[in-house]
Amino acid sequence: MLQAGVCIAIFQYTAEAQNWLPAKGHQLPFFALHIMVVSFIVSEAVNYIMQLVKGRMSAVYG
């Protein structure tokens, strides 16, 4: 998830820098940064949930 978010953010940043995307009336500033932060938070949440599930199933070391 994190790698996909970083790849999307890099592509979006490149597209903005090269003016590939048409200018819209309302754009989110630092959109690439938002993509990377959200992907990081989601990947950490998934990792934390997986640790909880493994702990409940007594499979922490397996």
Tab-separated table of C-alpha atoms in Angstrom:
chain	number	residue	atom	x	y	z
A	1	MET	CA	0.000	0.000	0.000
A	2	LEU	CA	2.743	2.411	0.932
A	3	GLN	CA	4.733	1.697	-2.233
A	4	ALA	CA	1.653	2.202	-4.396
A	5	GLY	CA	0.905	5.507	-2.680
A	6	VAL	CA	4.450	6.728	-3.222
A	7	CYS	CA	4.341	5.741	-6.909
A	8	ILE	CA	1.015	7.539	-7.407
A	9	ALA	CA	2.336	10.609	-5.610
A	10	ILE	CA	5.496	10.704	-7.740
A	11	PHE	CA	3.449	10.406	-10.942
A	12	GLN	CA	1.038	13.113	-9.797
A	13	TYR	CA	3.901	15.439	-8.868
A	14	THR	CA	5.574	14.874	-12.244
A	15	ALA	CA	2.303	15.483	-14.074
A	16	GLU	CA	1.826	18.775	-12.237
A	17	ALA	CA	5.430	19.862	-12.798
A	18	GLN	CA	5.200	19.147	-16.548
A	19	ASN	CA	1.718	20.720	-16.855
A	20	TRP	CA	0.220	17.450	-18.115
A	21	LEU	CA	-2.918	17.939	-16.048
A	22	PRO	CA	-5.353	20.666	-17.020
A	23	ALA	CA	-5.708	23.422	-14.451
A	24	LYS	CA	-8.948	23.189	-12.519
A	25	GLY	CA	-10.703	25.842	-10.511
A	26	HIS	CA	-10.057	24.125	-7.200
A	27	GLN	CA	-7.033	21.948	-6.610
A	28	LEU	CA	-5.724	20.537	-3.375
A	29	PRO	CA	-2.337	22.125	-2.643
A	30	PHE	CA	0.507	19.655	-2.094
A	31	PHE	CA	-1.640	16.803	-3.433
A	32	ALA	CA	1.372	14.492	-3.814
A	33	LEU	CA	2.238	15.018	-0.154
A	34	HIS	CA	-1.342	14.241	0.858
A	35	ILE	CA	-1.228	10.983	-1.129
A	36	MET	CA	2.010	9.909	0.559
A	37	VAL	CA	0.787	10.793	4.066
A	38	VAL	CA	-2.539	8.989	3.611
A	39	SER	CA	-0.837	5.894	2.186
A	40	PHE	CA	1.600	5.887	5.126
A	41	ILE	CA	-1.210	6.186	7.671
A	42	VAL	CA	-3.235	3.431	5.991
A	43	SER	CA	-0.248	1.081	5.810
A	44	GLU	CA	0.568	1.687	9.480
A	45	ALA	CA	-3.065	1.076	10.451
A	46	VAL	CA	-3.137	-2.186	8.488
A	47	ASN	CA	0.146	-3.268	10.081
A	48	TYR	CA	-1.200	-2.465	13.560
A	49	ILE	CA	-4.446	-4.356	12.904
A	50	MET	CA	-2.515	-7.370	11.625
A	51	GLN	CA	-0.422	-7.357	14.811
A	52	LEU	CA	-3.599	-7.274	16.896
A	53	VAL	CA	-5.103	-10.158	14.932
A	54	LYS	CA	-1.925	-12.214	15.274
A	55	GLY	CA	-1.831	-11.448	19.003
A	56	ARG	CA	-5.417	-12.610	19.424
A	57	MET	CA	-4.638	-15.815	17.580
A	58	SER	CA	-1.448	-16.376	19.643
A	59	ALA	CA	0.622	-16.324	16.468
A	60	VAL	CA	2.891	-13.410	17.378
A	61	TYR	CA	6.086	-15.383	16.797
A	62	GLY	CA	4.888	-17.439	13.859
